[in-house]
Coordinates of C-alpha atoms in Angstrom, one line a residue:
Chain A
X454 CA 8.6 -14.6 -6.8
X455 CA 5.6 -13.7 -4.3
X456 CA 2.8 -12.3 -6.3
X457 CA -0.7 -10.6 -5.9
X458 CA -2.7 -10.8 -9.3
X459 CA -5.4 -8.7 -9.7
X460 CA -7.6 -7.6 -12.4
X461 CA -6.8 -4.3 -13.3
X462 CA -10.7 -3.5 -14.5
X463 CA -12.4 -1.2 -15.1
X464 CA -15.4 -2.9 -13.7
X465 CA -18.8 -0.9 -14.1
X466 CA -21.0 -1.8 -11.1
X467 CA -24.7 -0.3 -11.3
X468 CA -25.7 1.8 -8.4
X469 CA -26.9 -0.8 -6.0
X470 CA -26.0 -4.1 -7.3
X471 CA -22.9 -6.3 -5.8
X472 CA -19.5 -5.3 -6.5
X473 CA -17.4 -8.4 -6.6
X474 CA -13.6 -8.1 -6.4
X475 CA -11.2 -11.0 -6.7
X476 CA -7.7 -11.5 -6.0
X477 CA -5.4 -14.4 -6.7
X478 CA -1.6 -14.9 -4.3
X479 CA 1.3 -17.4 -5.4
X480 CA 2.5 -17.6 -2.2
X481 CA 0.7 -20.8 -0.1
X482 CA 2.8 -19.0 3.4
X483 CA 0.3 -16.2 3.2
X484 CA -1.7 -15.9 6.0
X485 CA -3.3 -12.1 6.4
X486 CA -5.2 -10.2 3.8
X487 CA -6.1 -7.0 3.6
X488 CA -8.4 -4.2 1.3
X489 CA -7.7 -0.9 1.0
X490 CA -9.7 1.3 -1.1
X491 CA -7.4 4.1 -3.1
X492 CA -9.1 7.3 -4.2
X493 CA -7.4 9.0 -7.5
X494 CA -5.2 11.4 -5.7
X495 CA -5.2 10.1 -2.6
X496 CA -3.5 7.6 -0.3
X497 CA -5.0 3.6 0.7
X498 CA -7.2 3.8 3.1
X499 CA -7.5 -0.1 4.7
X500 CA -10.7 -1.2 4.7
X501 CA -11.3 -4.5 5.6
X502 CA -8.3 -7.4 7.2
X503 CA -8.7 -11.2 6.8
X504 CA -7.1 -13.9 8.1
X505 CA -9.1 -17.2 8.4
X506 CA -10.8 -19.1 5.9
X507 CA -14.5 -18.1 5.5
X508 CA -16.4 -15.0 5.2
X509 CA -15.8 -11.8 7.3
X510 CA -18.5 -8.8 7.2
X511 CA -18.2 -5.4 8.0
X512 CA -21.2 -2.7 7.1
X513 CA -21.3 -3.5 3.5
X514 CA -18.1 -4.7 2.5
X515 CA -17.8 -8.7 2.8
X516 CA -14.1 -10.0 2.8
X517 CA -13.7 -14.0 1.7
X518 CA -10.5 -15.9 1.6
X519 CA -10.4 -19.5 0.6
X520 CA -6.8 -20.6 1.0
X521 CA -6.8 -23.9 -0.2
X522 CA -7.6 -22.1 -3.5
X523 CA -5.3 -19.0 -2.9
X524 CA -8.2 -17.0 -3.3
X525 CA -9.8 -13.5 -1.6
X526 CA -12.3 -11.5 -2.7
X527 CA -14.3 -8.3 -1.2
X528 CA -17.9 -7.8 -1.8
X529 CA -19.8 -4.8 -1.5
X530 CA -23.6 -4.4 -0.8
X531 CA -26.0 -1.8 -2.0
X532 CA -22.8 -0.4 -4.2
X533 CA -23.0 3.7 -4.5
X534 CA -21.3 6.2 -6.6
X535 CA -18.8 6.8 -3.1
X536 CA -17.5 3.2 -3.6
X537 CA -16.1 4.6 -6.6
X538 CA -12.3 3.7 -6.7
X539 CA -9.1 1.6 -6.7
X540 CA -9.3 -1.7 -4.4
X541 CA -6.0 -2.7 -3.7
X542 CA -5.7 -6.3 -2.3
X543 CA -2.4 -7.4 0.1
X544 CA -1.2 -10.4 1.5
X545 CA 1.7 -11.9 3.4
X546 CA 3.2 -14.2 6.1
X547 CA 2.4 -13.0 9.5
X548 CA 5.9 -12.9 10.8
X549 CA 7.9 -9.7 10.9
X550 CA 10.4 -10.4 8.6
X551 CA 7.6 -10.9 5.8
X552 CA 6.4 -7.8 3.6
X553 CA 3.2 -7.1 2.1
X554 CA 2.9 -7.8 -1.7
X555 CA 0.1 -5.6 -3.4
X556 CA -1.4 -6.1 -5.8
X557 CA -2.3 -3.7 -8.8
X558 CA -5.5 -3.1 -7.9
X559 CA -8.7 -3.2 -9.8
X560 CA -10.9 0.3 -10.9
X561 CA -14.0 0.0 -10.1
X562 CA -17.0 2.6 -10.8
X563 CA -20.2 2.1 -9.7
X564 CA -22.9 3.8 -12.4
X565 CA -25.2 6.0 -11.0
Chain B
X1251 CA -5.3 10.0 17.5
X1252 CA -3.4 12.0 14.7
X1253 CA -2.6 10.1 11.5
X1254 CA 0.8 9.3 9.3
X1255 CA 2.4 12.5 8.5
X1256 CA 4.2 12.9 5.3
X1257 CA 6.3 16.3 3.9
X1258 CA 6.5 18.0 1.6
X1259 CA 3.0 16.6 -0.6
X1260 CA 4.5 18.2 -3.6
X1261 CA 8.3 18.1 -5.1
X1262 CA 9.2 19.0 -8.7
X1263 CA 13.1 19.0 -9.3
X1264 CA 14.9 17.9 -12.2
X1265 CA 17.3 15.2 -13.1
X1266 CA 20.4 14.4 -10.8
X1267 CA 19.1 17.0 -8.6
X1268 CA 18.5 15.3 -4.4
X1269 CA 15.3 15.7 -2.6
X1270 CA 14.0 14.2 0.9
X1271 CA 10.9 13.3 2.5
X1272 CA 9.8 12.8 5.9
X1273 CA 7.4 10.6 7.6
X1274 CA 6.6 10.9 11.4
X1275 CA 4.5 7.3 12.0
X1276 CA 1.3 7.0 14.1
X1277 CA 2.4 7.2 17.8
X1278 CA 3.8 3.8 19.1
X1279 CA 4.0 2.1 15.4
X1280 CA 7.2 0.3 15.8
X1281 CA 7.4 -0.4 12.0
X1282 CA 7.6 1.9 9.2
X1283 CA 7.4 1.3 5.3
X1284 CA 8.0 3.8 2.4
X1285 CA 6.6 2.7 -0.5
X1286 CA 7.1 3.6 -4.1
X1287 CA 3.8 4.0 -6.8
X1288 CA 3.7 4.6 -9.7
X1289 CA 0.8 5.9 -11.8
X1290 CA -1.6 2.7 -12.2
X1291 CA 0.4 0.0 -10.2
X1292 CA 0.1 -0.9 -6.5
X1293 CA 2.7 0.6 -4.3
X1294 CA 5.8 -1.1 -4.2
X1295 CA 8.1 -1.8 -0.6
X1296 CA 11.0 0.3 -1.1
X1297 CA 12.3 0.3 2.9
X1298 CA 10.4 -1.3 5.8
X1299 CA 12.1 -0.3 9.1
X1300 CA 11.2 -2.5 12.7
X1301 CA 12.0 0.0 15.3
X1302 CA 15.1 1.6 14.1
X1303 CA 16.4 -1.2 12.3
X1304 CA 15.9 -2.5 8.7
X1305 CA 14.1 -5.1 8.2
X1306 CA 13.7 -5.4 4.5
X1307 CA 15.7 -2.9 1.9
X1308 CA 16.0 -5.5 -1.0
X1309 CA 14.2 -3.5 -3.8
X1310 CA 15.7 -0.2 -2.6
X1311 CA 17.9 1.5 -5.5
X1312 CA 20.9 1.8 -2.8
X1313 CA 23.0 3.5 -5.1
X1314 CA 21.1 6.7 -5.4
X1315 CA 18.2 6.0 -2.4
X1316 CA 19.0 6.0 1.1
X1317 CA 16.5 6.1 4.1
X1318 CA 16.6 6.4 8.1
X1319 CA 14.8 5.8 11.1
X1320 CA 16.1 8.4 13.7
X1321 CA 15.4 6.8 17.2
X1322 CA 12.5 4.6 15.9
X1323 CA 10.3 7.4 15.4
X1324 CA 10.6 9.9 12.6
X1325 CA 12.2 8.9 9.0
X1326 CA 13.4 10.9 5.9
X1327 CA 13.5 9.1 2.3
X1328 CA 16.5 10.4 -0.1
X1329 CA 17.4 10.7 -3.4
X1330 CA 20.2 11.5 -5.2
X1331 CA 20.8 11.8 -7.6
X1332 CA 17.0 11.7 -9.1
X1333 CA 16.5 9.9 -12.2
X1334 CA 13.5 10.6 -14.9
X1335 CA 11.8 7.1 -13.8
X1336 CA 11.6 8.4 -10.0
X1337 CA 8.2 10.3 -10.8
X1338 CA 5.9 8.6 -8.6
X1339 CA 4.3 8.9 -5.4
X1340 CA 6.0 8.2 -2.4
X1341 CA 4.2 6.7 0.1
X1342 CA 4.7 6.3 4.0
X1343 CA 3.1 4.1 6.1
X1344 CA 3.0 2.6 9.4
X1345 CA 1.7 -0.4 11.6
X1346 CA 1.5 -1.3 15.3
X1347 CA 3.4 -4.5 15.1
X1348 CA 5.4 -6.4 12.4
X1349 CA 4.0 -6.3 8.5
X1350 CA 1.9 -8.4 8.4
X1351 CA -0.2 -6.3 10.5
X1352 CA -2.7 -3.8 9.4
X1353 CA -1.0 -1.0 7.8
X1354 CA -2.1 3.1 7.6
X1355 CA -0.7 5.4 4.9
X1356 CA 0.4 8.6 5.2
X1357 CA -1.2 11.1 2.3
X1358 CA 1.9 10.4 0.1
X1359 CA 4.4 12.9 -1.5
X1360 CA 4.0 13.3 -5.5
X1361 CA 7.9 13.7 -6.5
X1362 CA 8.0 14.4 -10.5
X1363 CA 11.7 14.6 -12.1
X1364 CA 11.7 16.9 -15.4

């Protein structure tokens, strides 16, 4: 069975350090990756898309994937009290009879 | 451009009682999802639609869920009857192309069975 492991947290970030989320997948077919960000109450929002080995950057959220190791993980910069939520982390094959697996998602609050 | 639209937000019935929601995609998504979460898990695929045909329904409770895609736009989620364990969110989401793609959600109806 196709799994995305996460861990479930809570990790406590200070204000303006590096938050650093990882994300393990079973399946070796994966090919895209994606972030979203969940506020409580509220719906995924996706925040950052991955599908090549190596590092991609966008403001301050860094997305790496290593697939040799199965591995992504999202990075963010200069964290603030905003970045405050659920990071979800997704992955499947990128043909259209594959679906995204999410994972649980990991809390994360950032201490003012 | 306008977002995934979800109805109602809110839904409180009771057990073996039906209830629907609808999801109208983001203009010129060929695929649709619904997904199912429950409080402090990721969401889970319950339906994924390509167009207005299925393309995955395996972990859909068929004998008391049913969904449709009328003319591969709009889609309505059903129930019935509702169990105790259906209390989730119910999510609806879309994607330009095939899943793998990037996906955006709709706000999400919060369905509680008492």
């Amino acid at each position: 069975q196709k799994e995305v492991e996460q861990n479930s947290g809570p990790l406590s970030v200070p204000e303006g350090a590096i938050a650093s989320l990882n994300c393990t997948y079973s399946d070796r077919g994966s090919q895209s990756f994606f972030w979203y960000r969940q506020y409580s109450g509220k719906s995924p929002e996706l925040i950052m898309s991955i599908y090549s080995n190596g590092d991609k950057e966008d403001g301050r959220f860094t997305a790496q994937l290593n697939k040799a190791s199965q591995y992504v993980s999202l990075l963010i910069r200069d964290s603030q009290p905003s970045d405050s939520a659920t990071y979800l982390c997704a992955g499947g094959a990128m043909n259209r009879d594959d679906k995204i697996i999410f994972g649980k998602g990991t809390r994360l609050h950032i201490l003012p | 451009e306008a977002g995934v639209a979800q109805s109602p937000r809110y839904k409180i019935i009771e057990k073996r009682q039906s209830v629907a929601f609808w999801c109208n995609p983001i203009s010129g998504h060929a695929t649709l999802y619904w997904y199912q979460q429950i409080l402090g898990q990721g969401p889970k695929l319950l339906i994924q639609f390509q167009n207005n045909g299925v393309v995955d329904d395996s972990q859909l409770p068929k004998d008391r869920f049913s969904a449709e895609r009328l003319k591969g736009v709009d889609s309505t989620l059903k129930i019935q009857p509702a169990k105790l364990e259906d209390s989730a969110v119910y999510l609806c989401a879309s994607s330009l192309l095939a899943s793998s793609y990037e996906q955006y959600f709709g706000p999400g109806t919060r369905l509680t069975v008492t």
